[in-house]
XYZ file of C-alpha atoms in Angstrom:
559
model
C 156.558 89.389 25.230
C 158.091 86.222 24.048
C 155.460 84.216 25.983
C 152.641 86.336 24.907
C 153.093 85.563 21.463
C 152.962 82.076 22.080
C 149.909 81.680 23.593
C 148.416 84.106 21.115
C 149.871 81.118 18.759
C 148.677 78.853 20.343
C 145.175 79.944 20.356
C 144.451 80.464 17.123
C 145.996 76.952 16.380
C 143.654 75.694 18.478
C 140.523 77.620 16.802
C 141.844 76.795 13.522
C 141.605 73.074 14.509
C 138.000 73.237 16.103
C 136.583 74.744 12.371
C 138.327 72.000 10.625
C 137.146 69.583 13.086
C 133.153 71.214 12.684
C 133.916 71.437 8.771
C 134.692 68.095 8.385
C 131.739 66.522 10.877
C 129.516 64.848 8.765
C 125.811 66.015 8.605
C 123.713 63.285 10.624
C 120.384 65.071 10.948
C 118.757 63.159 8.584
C 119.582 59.696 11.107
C 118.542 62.514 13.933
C 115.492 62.717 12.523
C 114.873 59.272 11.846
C 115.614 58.416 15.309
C 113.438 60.989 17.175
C 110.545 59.353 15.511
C 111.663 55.921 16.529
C 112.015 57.119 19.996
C 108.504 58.790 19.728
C 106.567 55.272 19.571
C 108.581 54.453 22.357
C 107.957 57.040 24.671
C 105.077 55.315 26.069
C 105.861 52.208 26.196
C 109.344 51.690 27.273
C 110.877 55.375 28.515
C 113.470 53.834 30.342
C 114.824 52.282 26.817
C 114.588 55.806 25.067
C 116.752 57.075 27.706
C 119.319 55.106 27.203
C 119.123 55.205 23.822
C 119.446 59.003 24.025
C 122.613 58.857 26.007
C 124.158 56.403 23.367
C 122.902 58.959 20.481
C 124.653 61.922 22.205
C 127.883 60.313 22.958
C 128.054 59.296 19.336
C 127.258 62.714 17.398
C 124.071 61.640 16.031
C 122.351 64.249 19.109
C 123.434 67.764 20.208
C 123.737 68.254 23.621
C 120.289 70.394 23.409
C 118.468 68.086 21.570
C 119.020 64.882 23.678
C 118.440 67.194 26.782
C 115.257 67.980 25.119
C 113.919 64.926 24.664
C 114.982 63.537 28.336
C 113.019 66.708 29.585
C 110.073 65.384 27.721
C 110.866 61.882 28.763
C 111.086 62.511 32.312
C 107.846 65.061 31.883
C 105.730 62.163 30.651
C 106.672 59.915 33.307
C 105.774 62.510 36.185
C 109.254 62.878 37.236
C 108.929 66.539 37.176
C 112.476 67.861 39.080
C 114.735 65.686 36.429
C 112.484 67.211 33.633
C 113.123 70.763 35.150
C 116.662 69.884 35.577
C 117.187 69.214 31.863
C 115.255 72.056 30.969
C 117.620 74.009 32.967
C 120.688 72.613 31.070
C 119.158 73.625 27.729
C 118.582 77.404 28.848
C 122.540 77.433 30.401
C 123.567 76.486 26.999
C 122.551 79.237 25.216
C 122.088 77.421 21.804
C 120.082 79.901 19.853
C 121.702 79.074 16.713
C 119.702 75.239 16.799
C 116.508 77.157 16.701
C 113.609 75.243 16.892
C 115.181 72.794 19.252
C 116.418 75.361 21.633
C 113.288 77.562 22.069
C 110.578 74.260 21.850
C 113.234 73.199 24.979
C 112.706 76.774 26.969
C 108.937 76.444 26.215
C 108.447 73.018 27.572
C 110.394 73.973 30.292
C 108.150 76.773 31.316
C 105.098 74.518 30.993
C 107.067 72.807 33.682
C 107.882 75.367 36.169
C 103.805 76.418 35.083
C 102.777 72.635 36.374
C 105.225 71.839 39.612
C 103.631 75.747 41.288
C 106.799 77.841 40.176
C 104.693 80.576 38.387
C 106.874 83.487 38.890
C 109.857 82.128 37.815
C 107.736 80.612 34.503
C 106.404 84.374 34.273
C 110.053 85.645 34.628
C 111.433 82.989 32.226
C 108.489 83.681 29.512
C 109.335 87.505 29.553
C 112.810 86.538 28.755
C 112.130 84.383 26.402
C 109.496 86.901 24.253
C 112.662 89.401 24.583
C 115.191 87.219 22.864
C 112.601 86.727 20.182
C 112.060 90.488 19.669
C 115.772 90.947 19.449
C 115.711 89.442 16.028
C 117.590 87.015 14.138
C 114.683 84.733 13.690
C 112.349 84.333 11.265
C 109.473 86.274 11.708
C 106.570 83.340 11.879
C 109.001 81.228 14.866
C 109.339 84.195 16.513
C 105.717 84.902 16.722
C 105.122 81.081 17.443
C 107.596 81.444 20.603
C 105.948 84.585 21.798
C 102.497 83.361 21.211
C 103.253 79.961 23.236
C 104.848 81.901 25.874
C 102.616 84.228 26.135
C 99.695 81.585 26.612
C 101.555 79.970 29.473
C 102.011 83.341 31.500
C 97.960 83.117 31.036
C 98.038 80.085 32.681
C 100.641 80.802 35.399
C 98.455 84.257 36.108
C 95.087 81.778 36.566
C 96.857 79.781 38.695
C 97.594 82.917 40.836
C 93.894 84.222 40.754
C 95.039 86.826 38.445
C 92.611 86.623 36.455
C 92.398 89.889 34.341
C 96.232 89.214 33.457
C 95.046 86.064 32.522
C 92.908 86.795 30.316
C 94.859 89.455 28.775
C 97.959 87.027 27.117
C 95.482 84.643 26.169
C 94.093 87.180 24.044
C 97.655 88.441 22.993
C 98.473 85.295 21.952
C 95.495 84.251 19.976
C 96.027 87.995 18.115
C 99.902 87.567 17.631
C 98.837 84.435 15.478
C 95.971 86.008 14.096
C 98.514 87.835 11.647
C 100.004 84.543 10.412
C 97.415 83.686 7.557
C 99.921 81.268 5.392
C 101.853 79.527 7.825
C 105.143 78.324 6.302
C 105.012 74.940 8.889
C 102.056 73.665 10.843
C 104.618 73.751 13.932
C 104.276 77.578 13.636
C 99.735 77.592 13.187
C 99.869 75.396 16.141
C 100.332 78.206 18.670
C 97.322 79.380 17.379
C 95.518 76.242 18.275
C 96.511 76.242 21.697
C 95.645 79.464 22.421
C 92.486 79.018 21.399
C 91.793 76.055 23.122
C 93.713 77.400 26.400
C 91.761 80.430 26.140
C 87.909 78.813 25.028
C 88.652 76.396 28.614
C 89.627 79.721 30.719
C 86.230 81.025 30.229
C 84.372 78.246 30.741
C 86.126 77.450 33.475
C 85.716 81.018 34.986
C 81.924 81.080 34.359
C 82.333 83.312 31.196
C 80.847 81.454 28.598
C 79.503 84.222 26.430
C 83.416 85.049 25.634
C 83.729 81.993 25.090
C 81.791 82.515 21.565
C 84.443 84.187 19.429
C 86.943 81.543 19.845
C 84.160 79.149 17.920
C 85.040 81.352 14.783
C 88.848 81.622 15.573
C 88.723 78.058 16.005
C 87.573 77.593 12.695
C 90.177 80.159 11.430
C 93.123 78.145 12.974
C 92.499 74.603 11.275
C 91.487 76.483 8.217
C 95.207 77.864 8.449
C 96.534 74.364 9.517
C 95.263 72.433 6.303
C 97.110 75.047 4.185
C 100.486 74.298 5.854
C 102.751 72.248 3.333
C 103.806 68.771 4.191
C 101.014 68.767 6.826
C 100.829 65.224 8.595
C 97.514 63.790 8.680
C 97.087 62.798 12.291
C 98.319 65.701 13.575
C 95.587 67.779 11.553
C 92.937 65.068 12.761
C 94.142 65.388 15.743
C 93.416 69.048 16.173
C 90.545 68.999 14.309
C 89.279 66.825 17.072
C 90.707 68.892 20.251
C 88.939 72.241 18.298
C 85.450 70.117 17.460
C 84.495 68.736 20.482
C 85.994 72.556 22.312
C 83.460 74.429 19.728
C 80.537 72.118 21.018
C 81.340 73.181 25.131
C 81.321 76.942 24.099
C 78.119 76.531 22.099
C 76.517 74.010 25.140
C 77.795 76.826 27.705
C 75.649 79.095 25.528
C 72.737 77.394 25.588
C 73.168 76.824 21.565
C 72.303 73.145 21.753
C 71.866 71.694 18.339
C 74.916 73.314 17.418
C 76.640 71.880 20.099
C 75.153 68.432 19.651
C 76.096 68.507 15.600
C 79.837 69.066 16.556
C 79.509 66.575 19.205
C 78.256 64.047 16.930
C 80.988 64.749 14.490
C 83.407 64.554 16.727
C 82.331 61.263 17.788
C 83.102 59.568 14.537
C 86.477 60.762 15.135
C 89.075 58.023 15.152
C 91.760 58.076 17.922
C 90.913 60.094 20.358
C 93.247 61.222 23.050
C 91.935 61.020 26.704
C 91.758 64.993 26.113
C 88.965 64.636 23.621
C 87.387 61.815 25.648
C 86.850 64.031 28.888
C 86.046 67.319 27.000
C 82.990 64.836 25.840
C 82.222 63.294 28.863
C 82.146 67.178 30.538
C 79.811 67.569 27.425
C 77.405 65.391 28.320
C 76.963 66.497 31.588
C 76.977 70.068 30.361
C 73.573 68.542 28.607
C 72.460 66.366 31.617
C 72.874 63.117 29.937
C 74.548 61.793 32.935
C 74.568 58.089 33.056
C 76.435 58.243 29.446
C 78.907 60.708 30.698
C 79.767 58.464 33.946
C 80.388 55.467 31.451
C 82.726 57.764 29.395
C 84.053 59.148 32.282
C 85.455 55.641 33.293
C 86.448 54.795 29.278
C 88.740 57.210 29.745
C 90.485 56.226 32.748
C 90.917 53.095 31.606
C 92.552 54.513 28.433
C 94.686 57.413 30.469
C 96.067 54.275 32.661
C 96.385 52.213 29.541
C 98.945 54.891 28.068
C 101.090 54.410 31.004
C 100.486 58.111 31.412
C 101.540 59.017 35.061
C 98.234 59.351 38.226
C 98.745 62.489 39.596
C 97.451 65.248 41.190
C 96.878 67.155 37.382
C 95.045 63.433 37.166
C 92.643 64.073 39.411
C 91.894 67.483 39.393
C 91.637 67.152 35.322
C 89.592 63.625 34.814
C 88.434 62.448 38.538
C 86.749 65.605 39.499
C 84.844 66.008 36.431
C 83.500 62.622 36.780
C 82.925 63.354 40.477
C 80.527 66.372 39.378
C 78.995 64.220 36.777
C 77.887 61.809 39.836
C 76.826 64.854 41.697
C 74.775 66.016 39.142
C 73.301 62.708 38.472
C 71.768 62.336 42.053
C 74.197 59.223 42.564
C 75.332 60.754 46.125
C 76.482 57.690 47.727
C 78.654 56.776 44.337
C 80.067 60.475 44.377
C 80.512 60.429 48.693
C 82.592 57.368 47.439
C 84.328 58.754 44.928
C 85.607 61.553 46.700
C 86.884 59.126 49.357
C 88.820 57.693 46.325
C 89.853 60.851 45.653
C 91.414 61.262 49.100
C 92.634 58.715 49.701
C 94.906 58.750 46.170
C 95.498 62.560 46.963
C 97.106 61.260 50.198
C 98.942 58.359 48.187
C 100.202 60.682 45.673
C 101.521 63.306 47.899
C 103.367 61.025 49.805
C 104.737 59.060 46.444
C 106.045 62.202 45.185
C 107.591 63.143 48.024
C 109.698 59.702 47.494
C 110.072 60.539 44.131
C 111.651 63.788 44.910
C 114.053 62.713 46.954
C 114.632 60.054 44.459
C 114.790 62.806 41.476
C 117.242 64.924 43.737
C 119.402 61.881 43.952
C 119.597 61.533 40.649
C 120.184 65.364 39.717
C 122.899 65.665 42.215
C 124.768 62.406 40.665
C 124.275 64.106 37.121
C 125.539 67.628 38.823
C 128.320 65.894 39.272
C 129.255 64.110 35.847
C 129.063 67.426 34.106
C 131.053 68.907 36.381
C 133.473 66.367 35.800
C 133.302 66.038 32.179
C 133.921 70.118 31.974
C 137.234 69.725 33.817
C 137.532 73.529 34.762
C 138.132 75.327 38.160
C 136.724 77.940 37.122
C 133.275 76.490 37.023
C 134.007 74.645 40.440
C 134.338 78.116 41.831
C 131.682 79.942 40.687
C 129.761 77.133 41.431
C 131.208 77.484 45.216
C 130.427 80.987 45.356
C 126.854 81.187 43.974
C 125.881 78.652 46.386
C 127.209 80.291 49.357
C 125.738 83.539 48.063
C 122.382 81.243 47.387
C 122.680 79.724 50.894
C 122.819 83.324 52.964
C 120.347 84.411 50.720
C 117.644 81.763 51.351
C 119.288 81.505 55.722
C 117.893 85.335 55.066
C 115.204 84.950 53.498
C 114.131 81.690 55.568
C 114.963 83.746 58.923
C 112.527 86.646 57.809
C 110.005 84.010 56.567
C 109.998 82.533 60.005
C 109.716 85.952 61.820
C 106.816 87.046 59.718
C 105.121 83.601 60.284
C 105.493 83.486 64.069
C 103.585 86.738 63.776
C 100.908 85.687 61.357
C 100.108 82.650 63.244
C 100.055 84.474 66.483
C 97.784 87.123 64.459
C 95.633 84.202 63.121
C 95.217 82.423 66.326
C 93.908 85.086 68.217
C 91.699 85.633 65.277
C 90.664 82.003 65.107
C 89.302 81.924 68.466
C 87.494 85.291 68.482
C 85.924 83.883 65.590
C 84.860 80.682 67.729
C 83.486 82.776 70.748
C 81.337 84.333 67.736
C 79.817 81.084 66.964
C 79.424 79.653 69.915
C 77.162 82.940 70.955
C 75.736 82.735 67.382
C 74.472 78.580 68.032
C 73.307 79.399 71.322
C 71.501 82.327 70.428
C 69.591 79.551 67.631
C 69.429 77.293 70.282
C 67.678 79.079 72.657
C 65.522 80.207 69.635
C 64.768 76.450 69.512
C 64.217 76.155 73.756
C 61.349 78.800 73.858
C 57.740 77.777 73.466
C 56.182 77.970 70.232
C 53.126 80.079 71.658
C 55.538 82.869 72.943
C 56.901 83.232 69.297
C 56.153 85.458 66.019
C 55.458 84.438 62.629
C 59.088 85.538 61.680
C 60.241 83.777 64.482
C 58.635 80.429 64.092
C 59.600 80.273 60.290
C 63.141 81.507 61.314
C 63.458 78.068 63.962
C 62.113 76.181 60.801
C 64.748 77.354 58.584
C 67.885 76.620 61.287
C 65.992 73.255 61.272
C 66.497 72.447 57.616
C 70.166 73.527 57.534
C 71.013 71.526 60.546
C 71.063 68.876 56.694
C 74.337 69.627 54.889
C 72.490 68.667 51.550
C 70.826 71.591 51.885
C 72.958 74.227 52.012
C 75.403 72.576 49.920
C 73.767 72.048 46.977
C 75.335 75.062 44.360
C 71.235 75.457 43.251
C 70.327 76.250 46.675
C 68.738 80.127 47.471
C 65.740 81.586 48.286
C 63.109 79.883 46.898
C 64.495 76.508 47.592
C 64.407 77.171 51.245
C 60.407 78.513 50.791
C 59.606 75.140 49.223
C 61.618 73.466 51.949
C 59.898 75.371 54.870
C 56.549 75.289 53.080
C 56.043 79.060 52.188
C 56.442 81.573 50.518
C 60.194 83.371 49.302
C 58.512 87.016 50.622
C 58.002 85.186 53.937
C 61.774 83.719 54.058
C 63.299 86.943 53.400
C 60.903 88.928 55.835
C 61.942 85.772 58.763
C 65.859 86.157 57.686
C 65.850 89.997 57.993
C 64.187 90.288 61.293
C 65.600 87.576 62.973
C 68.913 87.407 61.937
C 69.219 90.879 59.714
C 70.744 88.651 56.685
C 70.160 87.872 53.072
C 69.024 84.306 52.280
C 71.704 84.361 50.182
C 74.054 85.423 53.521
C 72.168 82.554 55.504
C 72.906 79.850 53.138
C 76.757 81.222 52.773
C 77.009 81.116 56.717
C 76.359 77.756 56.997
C 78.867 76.867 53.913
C 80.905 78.466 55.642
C 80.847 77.125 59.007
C 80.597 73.499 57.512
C 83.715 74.502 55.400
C 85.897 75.602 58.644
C 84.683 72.281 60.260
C 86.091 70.665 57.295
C 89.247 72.223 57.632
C 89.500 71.888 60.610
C 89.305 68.364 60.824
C 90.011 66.812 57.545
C 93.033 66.837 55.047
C 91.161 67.678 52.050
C 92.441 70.155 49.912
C 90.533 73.682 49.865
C 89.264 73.294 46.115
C 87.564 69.657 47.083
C 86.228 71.576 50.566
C 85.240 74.535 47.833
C 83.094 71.810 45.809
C 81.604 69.780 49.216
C 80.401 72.881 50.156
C 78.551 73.989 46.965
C 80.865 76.883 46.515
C 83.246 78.050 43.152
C 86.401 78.034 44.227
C 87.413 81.836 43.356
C 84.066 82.280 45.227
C 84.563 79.834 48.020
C 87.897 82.334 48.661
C 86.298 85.345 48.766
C 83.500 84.601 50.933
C 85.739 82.874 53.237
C 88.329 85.996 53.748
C 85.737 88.545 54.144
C 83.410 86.372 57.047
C 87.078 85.236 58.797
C 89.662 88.028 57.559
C 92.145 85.183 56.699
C 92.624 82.285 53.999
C 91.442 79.044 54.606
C 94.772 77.710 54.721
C 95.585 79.876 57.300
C 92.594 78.948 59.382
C 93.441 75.507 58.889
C 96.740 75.944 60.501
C 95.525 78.461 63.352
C 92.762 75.386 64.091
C 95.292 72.793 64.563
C 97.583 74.478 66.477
């Protein structure tokens, strides 16, 4: 009894001394502040400096724990070291700071934009949902809670385009944009920001999907949001001019898509005698211009803004190229420069391949790192306890994913086995399909029909890949090709082969695609583009003519 009342003693000693202690801490946000701006001119040009600066901040007071994780999350974020960013992400949501606010929940939002970028979409999805229920539980003022649940809510959007979900998609973009739509005097332009990105997140998904008449309303809502932004007290100046300009020159693509083109080229021009421009703004123009089919001009800006992206020390990646070198590669494309694009993709390649295999240094580099910082903290926490649990969850973890790995493997074995057979069904079809066109092609021209000799003339002109994959190519191209008329094409197609020009020109995108994959690296959305196709389309017509994924016939024709 005696004993218990001691440590009962003891204990509240002890708590009595940690609120003294926190009572008599002196209040350094004010130097915090200063600092984080200091380290904000640095970010680009010297990270490794601002991490180390961040590490003497922390130890000295002048940082929370959160807040210095935060910023090494961003750190590590901008210089494409993606695990150690996730990692201190990670440490942030273990903490369980809600009480530093805006710190805390900026921290779980960046670090969902994270797990959104590296491919982890469920667990972003999973993490979002969690993070839009801690806002609803309340306890936070009501314009940063709708802030957090609007920004959340935009990057499940994103996560559910990245799955092909694109209804879902759609969806919280839209319930973002109309969660902000209530804010209409924003106490910080921190909180109206939200609104911003949804707008321009949303504005690029239709575009982007083909859907530019949607695309309209977020012209006015765009309007609406920097209206909203210039009302915020203490608004900074180039952070208004900078979304001015991300919303301007995202108006004039909506309004291009439309076919409005004076309106498009009177925000264009304004937003041209912008000042500052991020590499953002400078490709939205470029993709502008070729929107408009001034070509040569969007090239040259095209390659501006490489120069500037690399001048910014910003890190080449695979976001890199699918963001800024594939636009310019359809600019090319467009242009008729085919030997400068055929080049351009090899670039492409050939830094896809660099890339890939720099990263996978990197990560092994990165999970160096995270296991020697695993490590410190547990060191620095000093408790069993934690060793334990940390013991136990990873042999729980470890059976878990032996499980899950041994079922993966099982199911796969079967797949491939599935997909093989598949795979060479499909080639007996073909081969019987080519020699059925090539004996077409042996028989004399006297013993043939009309149908017959215009049907041997069209094989003829797709035996040239520019034919078929040009995205402009259908009926009428191939009547202007073959010298006739589109009534005589589709009359040839149907009798002879029982098929839509439309399902002749697919066939042989489709054939050329599985040649691709089967022989070349390339990733499936640069195979997509070679062969004139969408990508969402490019998917779809390739699982209904082979019953599997591309991927998966890539791997069944290499085995």
């Amino acid at each position: 009894m005696r004993k218990r009342r001691y440590t009962i003693l003891l204990a509240v000693v002890i708590a009595a001394l940690s609120l003294l202690v926190n009572c008599s801490k002196p209040d350094r946000s004010e130097e915090a502040n200063q600092l984080k701006l200091e380290l904000q001119d640095q970010l680009f040009s010297n990270p490794e400096q601002v991490l180390a600066r961040v590490d003497s901040a922390e130890l000295a007071g002048v940082f929370s724990e959160t807040t210095a994780n935060l910023i090494r999350s961003n750190v590590y974020g901008q210089m494409g070291k993606t695990q150690l960013a996730i990692f201190y992400g990670e440490q942030i949501k273990h903490t369980q700071l809600r009480s530093e606010g805006v710190n805390y929940y900026s921290a779980l939002l960046n670090l969902i934009s994270l797990l959104n970028k590296s491919g982890e979409w469920g667990k972003a999805i999973h993490m979002a949902d969690e993070i839009i229920a801690d806002a609803d539980q309340g306890g936070l003022d009501e314009q940063m809670a709708l802030r957090i649940k609007s920004r959340a809510l935009t990057v499940k959007g994103d996560c559910e385009k990245n799955m092909g979900h694109l209804e879902e998609a759609e969806r919280y973009y839209l319930e973002g944009i109309d969660l902000m739509m209530g804010v209409v005097q924003p106490k910080d332009y921190w909180i109206i920001d939200a609104l911003v990105v949804a707008v321009i997140e949303t504005t690029e998904f239709y575009l982007e999907q083909d859907m530019p008449q949607k695309a309209l309303p977020m012209v006015e809502k765009a309007d609406t949001a920097v209206a909203r932004m210039a009302r915020c007290p203490d608004m900074p100046e180039y952070v208004l001019n900078r979304r001015i300009n991300n919303l301007t020159i995202n108006q004039a693509l909506a309004y291009a898509a439309n076919g409005y083109f004076d309106k498009a080229e009177a925000l264009y021009r304004k937003h041209r005698q912008a000042h500052d421009l991020a590499p953002y703004d400078l490709t939205a123009e470029a993709r502008y211009l070729t929107m408009v089919g001034r070509y040569d001009e969007a090239i040259g800006l095209f390659r501006k803004t490489d120069s500037l992206y690399i001048a910014r020390g910003s890190s080449i990646n695979n976001a890199y190229i699918n963001n800024y070198m594939m636009s310019q590669y359809k600019a090319l494309k467009k242009a008729g420069r085919t030997d400068e694009a055929m080049a351009f993709a090899d670039r492409m390649r050939h830094m896809s391949d660099s890339i890939h295999l720099e990263e996978r240094k990197m990560d092994m580099e990165q999970q160096e790192v995270i296991r020697e910082k695993e490590a410190e903290i547990t060191r620095r926490r000093h408790s069993l306890a934690i060793h334990r649990i940390i013991l136990f969850s990873a042999i729980i973890i470890i059976l878990l994913v032996g499980y899950l790995l041994v079922r993966a493997w099982r199911y796969n074995k079967a797949l491939e086995a599935k997909n093989r057979s598949l795979y060479q069904e499909i080639q007996q079809r073909e081969k019987a399909e080519a020699d059925e066109r090539e004996a077409l092609q042996e028989r004399p021209a006297e013993t043939l029909s009309q149908s017959e000799l215009l049907y041997r003339r069209l094989c003829e002109l797709m035996n040239n890949p520019d034919v078929f994959t040009d995205p402009d190519t259908n009926q009428d191209t191939l009547a202007s090709l073959a010298g006739t008329n589109r009534t005589y094409v589709y009359d040839a197609l149907r009798e002879c082969a029982g098929v839509t020009s439309t399902d002749f020109i697919n066939g042989y995108r489709l054939r050329y695609a599985a040649r691709l994959l089967a022989t070349t690296s390339d990733s499936v959305s640069l195979i997509a583009e070679l062969c004139g196709l969408s990508r969402r389309t490019f998917y779809r017509l390739f699982d209904e003519a082979y019953s599997m994924s591309p991927s998966d016939y890539r791997k069944a024709a290499k085995k």
